């Protein structure tokens, strides 16, 4: 078997250098634990960026995927496949939406949503003229439509953008309401908690205000729940706590628990917009991916992972608040919903510079925005594992220089 240094040499020679991964190579995992090729243990408090909702190597997941791989993986969308039809039923029920269109990633789900919104406007008014409102700091993915809605300029630099997207300050309802009434608004897209941007929950009343604005202006309300969906914030969708529905929702990440699958969900009103031939994806709704998602849905229900995200999230919040009190010169505050939480460092500290020090101690976290250490652990994480992560931060903070 290849050693760490041999694998790193191969990686640096053959992988395209658009990422900057940590200098170790992972081989296996179980629950919220990961092991590298040297056998070192890590506590995974990022879950592949909010993806591995049911943890690594969940035995039911492994068994069902293996069984399906021996039965049927893929047939294309020229044909129905049994698992996908059942997934569509179960996912629309779990989300309280009506229709599901499947794809392979979060960017693709948002690309579908972008096209849906424009096409709906075109069907209604005969033109795609009009704006899509997105927010500063938002992250919607790396394909051109999704990138154009992404609100952090550094991601867009050097690529150009698709016209027609306007970015406004997140949480500023007055700025949205100030859009002149003679300017057609096609849609508003929002993350209920901005994940990549720095774990910013929408302020109270903001989402309801957007719903009212969209109703008033004949615009669609689009929810990007790629990071917040699948029980992460303590409800199956973060929007479920709001008591009203968006017109369309983008999902991915946790939906496949580690197997690539994304989905766009819509209300019945928009079921007829993307007619045959207007949108699609060869792999979308593939039988193997559908089994992964069906299994995630059943585990989320059986193991009550939404409730778990709520209670463990509250405990993590307490632990992080203690840290903020103990290290006021290093930490500003903690924030988040359920098991999507951020520890905000003081101005001058750079979150991504802290990560290697935590990795040395066997703790895997990610940075969100410039100053936020993000927790997005598997929803099956143990309280003791969260405490291990917090303890490692406690040890690392005094060693940080600005
Ligand atoms: C809210 C949100 N939308 C979209 C995406 C893009 O998803 P993907 O990387 O699967 O394309 C992400 C990824 O971080 C995300 O957090």
Coordinates of C-alpha atoms and ligand atoms in Angstrom, one line a residue:
X1 CA 0.0 0.0 0.0
X2 CA 1.2 3.5 -0.8
X3 CA 2.5 5.7 2.1
X4 CA 1.3 9.2 2.9
X5 CA 4.3 10.8 1.2
X6 CA 3.9 8.7 -2.0
X7 CA 0.2 9.5 -2.2
X8 CA 0.9 13.3 -1.6
X9 CA 3.5 13.2 -4.4
X10 CA 1.0 11.5 -6.7
X11 CA -1.7 14.0 -5.8
X12 CA 0.5 17.0 -6.4
X13 CA 1.6 15.6 -9.8
X14 CA -1.8 14.4 -11.1
X15 CA -4.6 16.2 -9.5
X16 CA -5.6 19.6 -10.9
X17 CA -4.5 22.2 -8.4
X18 CA -7.8 24.0 -7.8
X19 CA -8.0 22.9 -4.1
X20 CA -5.5 23.1 -1.3
X21 CA -6.2 20.0 0.8
X22 CA -4.7 19.2 4.2
X23 CA -1.4 17.2 4.0
X24 CA -2.7 13.8 5.0
X25 CA -4.7 11.2 3.2
X26 CA -8.0 9.7 4.6
X27 CA -8.9 6.1 4.1
X28 CA -11.8 5.2 6.2
X29 CA -14.5 6.4 8.6
X30 CA -17.2 5.4 11.0
X31 CA -19.8 7.8 12.5
X32 CA -18.0 11.1 13.1
X33 CA -14.5 9.5 13.1
X34 CA -12.1 9.4 10.2
X35 CA -8.8 7.6 9.9
X36 CA -5.9 8.4 7.6
X37 CA -3.6 6.0 5.8
X38 CA -1.2 6.0 8.8
X39 CA -4.1 5.0 11.1
X40 CA -4.4 8.5 12.8
X41 CA -7.9 9.2 14.2
X42 CA -9.7 12.5 13.4
X43 CA -13.0 13.7 14.8
X44 CA -14.9 14.9 11.7
X45 CA -16.8 18.1 12.7
X46 CA -17.3 19.2 9.2
X47 CA -18.8 16.1 7.5
X48 CA -17.5 16.9 4.1
X49 CA -19.0 20.4 4.4
X50 CA -22.4 19.4 5.8
X51 CA -22.7 16.4 3.6
X52 CA -22.3 13.2 5.6
X53 CA -25.5 13.7 7.6
X54 CA -25.8 10.1 8.8
X55 CA -22.1 9.8 9.4
X56 CA -19.4 7.8 7.7
X57 CA -20.1 4.1 6.8
X58 CA -23.5 3.9 8.3
X59 CA -24.2 0.2 8.2
X60 CA -27.7 0.5 6.7
X61 CA -26.4 2.9 4.1
X62 CA -23.5 0.6 3.2
X63 CA -25.8 -2.4 2.9
X64 CA -28.5 -0.7 0.9
X65 CA -26.0 0.8 -1.6
X66 CA -24.2 -2.5 -2.0
X67 CA -27.5 -4.3 -2.6
X68 CA -28.6 -1.7 -5.2
X69 CA -25.3 -1.7 -7.0
X70 CA -25.8 -5.4 -7.5
X71 CA -29.3 -4.8 -8.8
X72 CA -29.5 -1.6 -10.9
X73 CA -27.4 1.6 -11.0
X74 CA -28.5 3.7 -13.9
X75 CA -31.0 3.8 -16.8
X76 CA -31.2 7.5 -17.8
X77 CA -34.3 9.6 -17.8
X78 CA -35.7 7.9 -20.9
X79 CA -37.1 5.5 -18.3
X80 CA -38.6 5.6 -14.8
X81 CA -36.6 3.8 -12.2
X82 CA -38.4 2.4 -9.2
X83 CA -36.1 3.9 -6.5
X84 CA -36.3 7.4 -8.0
X85 CA -40.1 7.4 -8.2
X86 CA -40.3 6.4 -4.5
X87 CA -37.7 9.0 -3.6
X88 CA -39.7 11.7 -5.3
X89 CA -42.8 10.7 -3.2
X90 CA -40.8 10.5 0.1
X91 CA -38.8 13.7 -0.5
X92 CA -41.8 15.8 -1.5
X93 CA -43.6 14.6 1.6
X94 CA -40.6 15.3 3.9
X95 CA -40.2 18.8 2.5
X96 CA -43.9 19.7 2.1
X97 CA -43.2 20.5 -1.5
X98 CA -45.0 19.0 -4.5
X99 CA -42.6 18.2 -7.3
X100 CA -39.0 17.0 -7.5
X101 CA -36.4 17.4 -10.2
X102 CA -33.1 15.5 -9.6
X103 CA -29.5 16.5 -10.4
X104 CA -26.1 15.8 -9.0
X105 CA -24.9 18.8 -6.9
X106 CA -25.9 22.0 -5.2
X107 CA -24.7 24.2 -8.0
X108 CA -26.9 22.2 -10.4
X109 CA -29.9 22.4 -8.2
X110 CA -29.5 26.2 -8.1
X111 CA -28.9 26.3 -11.9
X112 CA -32.2 24.5 -12.3
X113 CA -33.9 27.0 -9.9
X114 CA -32.4 29.9 -11.9
X115 CA -33.7 28.5 -15.2
X116 CA -37.1 27.7 -13.6
X117 CA -37.5 31.3 -12.4
X118 CA -36.6 32.8 -15.7
X119 CA -38.7 30.4 -17.7
X120 CA -41.7 31.0 -15.4
X121 CA -41.3 34.8 -15.9
X122 CA -41.0 34.3 -19.7
X123 CA -44.2 32.1 -19.7
X124 CA -46.1 34.7 -17.7
X125 CA -44.8 37.9 -19.4
X126 CA -43.2 36.8 -22.6
X127 CA -39.8 38.1 -21.6
X128 CA -36.9 37.1 -19.3
X129 CA -36.3 40.8 -18.6
X130 CA -36.4 41.5 -14.9
X131 CA -34.1 40.9 -11.9
X132 CA -33.2 38.0 -9.6
X133 CA -32.5 39.4 -6.2
X134 CA -29.7 37.6 -4.3
X135 CA -27.7 38.7 -1.2
X136 CA -24.2 39.8 -0.4
X137 CA -22.2 37.0 1.1
X138 CA -24.5 34.4 -0.4
X139 CA -23.0 31.2 -1.8
X140 CA -25.0 29.3 -4.4
X141 CA -22.3 27.3 -6.3
X142 CA -19.7 27.5 -9.1
X143 CA -21.6 27.0 -12.4
X144 CA -22.3 30.3 -14.2
X145 CA -25.9 30.8 -13.2
X146 CA -25.2 29.8 -9.6
X147 CA -22.0 31.8 -9.5
X148 CA -23.8 34.9 -10.8
X149 CA -26.2 34.6 -7.8
X150 CA -23.3 34.1 -5.4
X151 CA -22.7 37.3 -3.5
X152 CA -19.0 37.2 -2.7
X153 CA -17.0 39.0 -5.5
X154 CA -13.9 36.9 -5.0
X155 CA -15.7 33.8 -6.3
X156 CA -16.8 35.6 -9.5
X157 CA -13.5 37.4 -10.3
X158 CA -12.2 36.6 -13.7
X159 CA -15.3 34.7 -14.9
X160 CA -17.9 37.3 -15.8
X161 CA -21.5 36.8 -14.8
X162 CA -24.9 36.1 -16.2
X163 CA -26.8 39.4 -16.4
X164 CA -29.9 40.2 -14.4
X165 CA -28.8 39.4 -10.8
X166 CA -28.8 42.2 -8.2
X167 CA -27.1 41.7 -4.8
X168 CA -28.5 43.4 -1.7
X169 CA -27.4 43.3 1.9
X170 CA -28.5 40.1 3.6
X171 CA -31.1 40.7 6.3
X172 CA -32.0 44.2 4.9
X173 CA -35.7 43.9 4.1
X174 CA -36.0 47.7 3.5
X175 CA -33.4 47.4 0.7
X176 CA -35.5 44.7 -1.0
X177 CA -38.7 46.7 -0.5
X178 CA -37.0 49.8 -2.0
X179 CA -36.7 48.1 -5.4
X180 CA -38.8 50.4 -7.6
X181 CA -42.2 49.0 -8.5
X182 CA -41.6 49.6 -12.2
X183 CA -38.6 47.2 -12.1
X184 CA -39.9 43.6 -12.7
X185 CA -38.6 41.2 -10.1
X186 CA -38.4 37.6 -11.3
X187 CA -37.3 36.0 -8.0
X188 CA -35.5 36.4 -4.7
X189 CA -33.1 33.6 -3.7
X190 CA -32.0 33.2 -0.1
X191 CA -30.2 30.8 2.2
X192 CA -32.0 30.6 5.5
X193 CA -28.6 30.5 7.2
X194 CA -25.8 31.7 5.0
X195 CA -23.3 28.9 5.3
X196 CA -20.1 29.6 3.3
X197 CA -20.5 33.3 3.9
X198 CA -19.9 32.8 7.6
X199 CA -22.8 31.0 9.2
X200 CA -25.2 34.0 9.4
X201 CA -28.8 33.1 10.3
X202 CA -31.4 35.2 8.6
X203 CA -32.6 37.8 11.1
X204 CA -36.1 37.3 12.6
X205 CA -38.8 38.3 10.2
X206 CA -36.5 38.6 7.2
X207 CA -37.7 35.4 5.4
X208 CA -41.4 36.2 6.1
X209 CA -40.8 39.7 4.8
X210 CA -39.3 38.3 1.6
X211 CA -42.3 36.0 1.2
X212 CA -44.7 39.0 1.5
X213 CA -42.5 41.0 -0.9
X214 CA -42.6 38.2 -3.5
X215 CA -46.3 37.7 -3.2
X216 CA -46.8 41.5 -3.6
X217 CA -44.5 41.7 -6.7
X218 CA -45.5 38.4 -8.4
X219 CA -41.9 37.1 -7.9
X220 CA -40.8 33.6 -6.9
X221 CA -39.2 33.0 -3.5
X222 CA -36.4 30.6 -4.0
X223 CA -34.7 28.8 -1.0
X224 CA -31.2 27.5 -1.2
X225 CA -31.2 24.8 1.4
X226 CA -28.2 23.0 0.0
X227 CA -26.4 23.5 3.3
X228 CA -29.3 23.9 5.8
X229 CA -31.5 21.1 4.5
X230 CA -31.9 17.5 5.6
X231 CA -32.4 18.2 9.3
X232 CA -29.2 20.2 9.9
X233 CA -30.8 23.2 11.5
X234 CA -33.2 21.2 13.7
X235 CA -36.0 20.9 11.2
X236 CA -36.0 18.9 7.9
X237 CA -35.8 22.2 6.1
X238 CA -34.8 25.4 7.8
X239 CA -37.9 26.9 6.2
X240 CA -40.2 24.5 8.1
X241 CA -39.7 26.7 11.2
X242 CA -41.1 29.7 9.3
X243 CA -44.5 28.2 8.7
X244 CA -44.8 29.1 5.0
X245 CA -43.4 27.6 1.8
X246 CA -40.9 29.0 -0.7
X247 CA -41.9 28.4 -4.4
X248 CA -38.8 26.3 -5.0
X249 CA -36.1 24.8 -2.9
X250 CA -32.5 23.7 -3.9
X251 CA -31.2 20.6 -2.0
X252 CA -27.9 18.6 -2.2
X253 CA -25.2 17.9 0.3
X254 CA -26.9 16.0 3.1
X255 CA -29.5 14.5 0.8
X256 CA -27.2 11.7 -0.4
X257 CA -25.2 11.5 2.8
X258 CA -22.0 11.4 0.8
X259 CA -23.4 10.1 -2.5
X260 CA -23.7 12.9 -5.1
X261 CA -27.3 13.9 -5.6
X262 CA -29.1 17.2 -5.7
X263 CA -32.7 18.2 -6.2
X264 CA -34.9 21.1 -7.1
X265 CA -38.3 21.0 -5.4
X266 CA -41.3 23.1 -6.5
X267 CA -44.8 23.8 -5.6
X268 CA -47.5 22.5 -8.0
X269 CA -47.9 26.0 -9.4
X270 CA -44.5 25.7 -11.1
X271 CA -44.9 22.0 -12.2
X272 CA -45.5 22.9 -15.8
X273 CA -42.6 25.3 -16.4
X274 CA -39.7 23.1 -17.3
X275 CA -41.5 21.0 -20.0
X276 CA -39.8 18.0 -21.7
X277 CA -36.6 19.1 -23.4
X278 CA -36.1 22.3 -21.5
X279 CA -33.9 21.0 -18.8
X280 CA -32.3 17.7 -17.7
X281 CA -29.2 15.8 -16.7
X282 CA -28.1 12.3 -17.7
X283 CA -27.4 11.2 -14.2
X284 CA -30.3 13.1 -12.5
X285 CA -32.3 10.7 -10.3
X286 CA -30.0 7.7 -11.0
X287 CA -31.1 4.6 -9.2
X288 CA -28.0 4.3 -7.0
X289 CA -28.2 8.0 -5.9
X290 CA -31.9 7.6 -5.3
X291 CA -31.3 4.7 -2.9
X292 CA -28.7 6.7 -1.1
X293 CA -31.2 9.6 -0.6
X294 CA -34.0 7.2 0.4
X295 CA -31.8 5.6 2.9
X296 CA -30.7 9.0 4.3
X297 CA -34.4 10.0 4.6
X298 CA -35.3 6.8 6.5
X299 CA -32.3 7.1 8.9
X300 CA -33.1 10.8 9.6
X301 CA -36.6 9.8 10.6
X302 CA -35.7 6.6 12.5
X303 CA -32.8 8.1 14.4
X304 CA -34.7 11.4 14.9
X305 CA -31.8 13.4 13.6
X306 CA -33.6 16.7 13.3
X307 CA -34.4 16.6 17.1
X308 CA -30.8 15.5 17.6
X309 CA -29.5 18.5 15.6
X310 CA -31.6 20.8 17.8
X311 CA -30.5 19.4 21.2
X312 CA -26.8 18.8 20.3
X313 CA -26.8 22.2 18.6
X314 CA -27.9 23.8 21.8
X315 CA -25.2 22.0 23.8
X316 CA -22.5 23.0 21.2
X317 CA -23.8 26.5 21.4
X318 CA -23.3 26.5 25.2
X319 CA -19.8 25.0 24.9
X320 CA -18.8 27.7 22.3
X321 CA -20.3 30.5 24.4
X322 CA -18.1 29.3 27.3
X323 CA -15.1 29.5 25.0
X324 CA -16.1 33.1 24.0
X325 CA -16.3 34.1 27.6
X326 CA -12.9 32.4 28.4
X327 CA -11.1 34.0 25.4
X328 CA -12.7 37.4 24.8
X329 CA -9.5 38.6 23.1
X330 CA -9.7 35.8 20.5
X331 CA -13.4 35.1 20.1
X332 CA -16.2 37.6 19.3
X333 CA -19.3 35.4 19.4
X334 CA -20.9 32.1 18.3
X335 CA -23.9 31.8 16.1
X336 CA -25.9 29.3 14.1
X337 CA -28.9 27.0 14.0
X338 CA -28.9 23.4 15.1
X339 CA -25.7 21.7 14.0
X340 CA -24.6 24.4 11.7
X341 CA -22.7 26.8 14.0
X342 CA -19.8 29.2 13.7
X343 CA -17.3 30.5 16.2
X344 CA -16.5 34.0 15.1
X345 CA -12.8 35.0 15.8
X346 CA -11.8 38.6 16.5
X347 CA -10.7 40.9 13.7
X348 CA -7.2 40.1 12.7
X349 CA -7.4 36.3 13.2
X350 CA -7.8 34.2 10.0
X351 CA -10.0 31.1 10.5
X352 CA -8.3 29.0 7.8
X353 CA -4.9 29.5 9.5
X354 CA -6.3 27.8 12.6
X355 CA -7.4 24.6 10.8
X356 CA -4.0 23.0 10.5
X357 CA -3.3 23.4 14.2
X358 CA -6.6 21.7 15.0
X359 CA -5.9 18.9 12.4
X360 CA -2.6 18.2 14.3
X361 CA -4.8 17.6 17.3
X362 CA -7.1 15.3 15.3
X363 CA -10.0 17.7 14.8
X364 CA -11.4 18.5 11.4
X365 CA -13.3 21.8 10.9
X366 CA -13.7 24.2 8.0
X367 CA -13.6 28.0 7.8
X368 CA -16.5 30.0 6.6
X369 CA -16.0 33.6 5.6
X370 CA -12.6 35.0 6.9
X371 CA -13.0 34.7 10.6
X372 CA -15.4 31.9 11.3
X373 CA -14.6 28.4 12.4
X374 CA -17.6 26.4 11.1
X375 CA -19.1 23.3 12.8
X376 CA -21.2 21.2 10.4
X377 CA -20.7 17.7 11.9
X378 CA -22.5 14.5 11.0
X379 CA -25.9 14.6 12.7
X380 CA -25.0 11.3 14.4
X381 CA -22.0 13.0 16.2
X382 CA -21.7 12.2 19.9
X383 CA -21.7 15.1 22.5
X384 CA -18.3 13.9 23.6
X385 CA -16.9 14.3 20.1
X386 CA -18.2 17.9 20.0
X387 CA -16.5 18.5 23.3
X388 CA -13.2 17.1 21.9
X389 CA -13.4 19.7 19.2
X390 CA -14.2 22.5 21.5
X391 CA -11.3 21.4 23.9
X392 CA -8.9 21.4 20.9
X393 CA -9.9 25.0 20.1
X394 CA -9.4 25.9 23.7
X395 CA -5.8 24.6 23.6
X396 CA -5.1 26.2 20.2
X397 CA -6.5 29.8 20.8
X398 CA -3.7 30.9 23.2
X399 CA -1.1 29.9 20.6
X400 CA -2.6 32.1 17.8
X401 CA -0.9 35.3 16.7
X402 CA -2.8 38.0 14.7
Ligands
LIG1 C1 -25.9 27.1 0.2 C2 -25.1 26.4 -0.9 N1 -25.6 26.4 -2.1 C3 -24.9 25.8 -3.1 C4 -23.7 25.1 -2.9 C5 -23.0 24.5 -4.0 O1 -23.1 23.1 -3.9 P1 -22.1 22.1 -4.7 O2 -20.7 22.3 -4.2 O3 -22.7 20.7 -4.4 O4 -22.2 22.5 -6.1 C6 -23.2 25.2 -1.6 C7 -21.9 24.5 -1.3 O5 -21.2 24.8 -0.4 C8 -23.9 25.8 -0.6 O6 -23.4 25.9 0.7

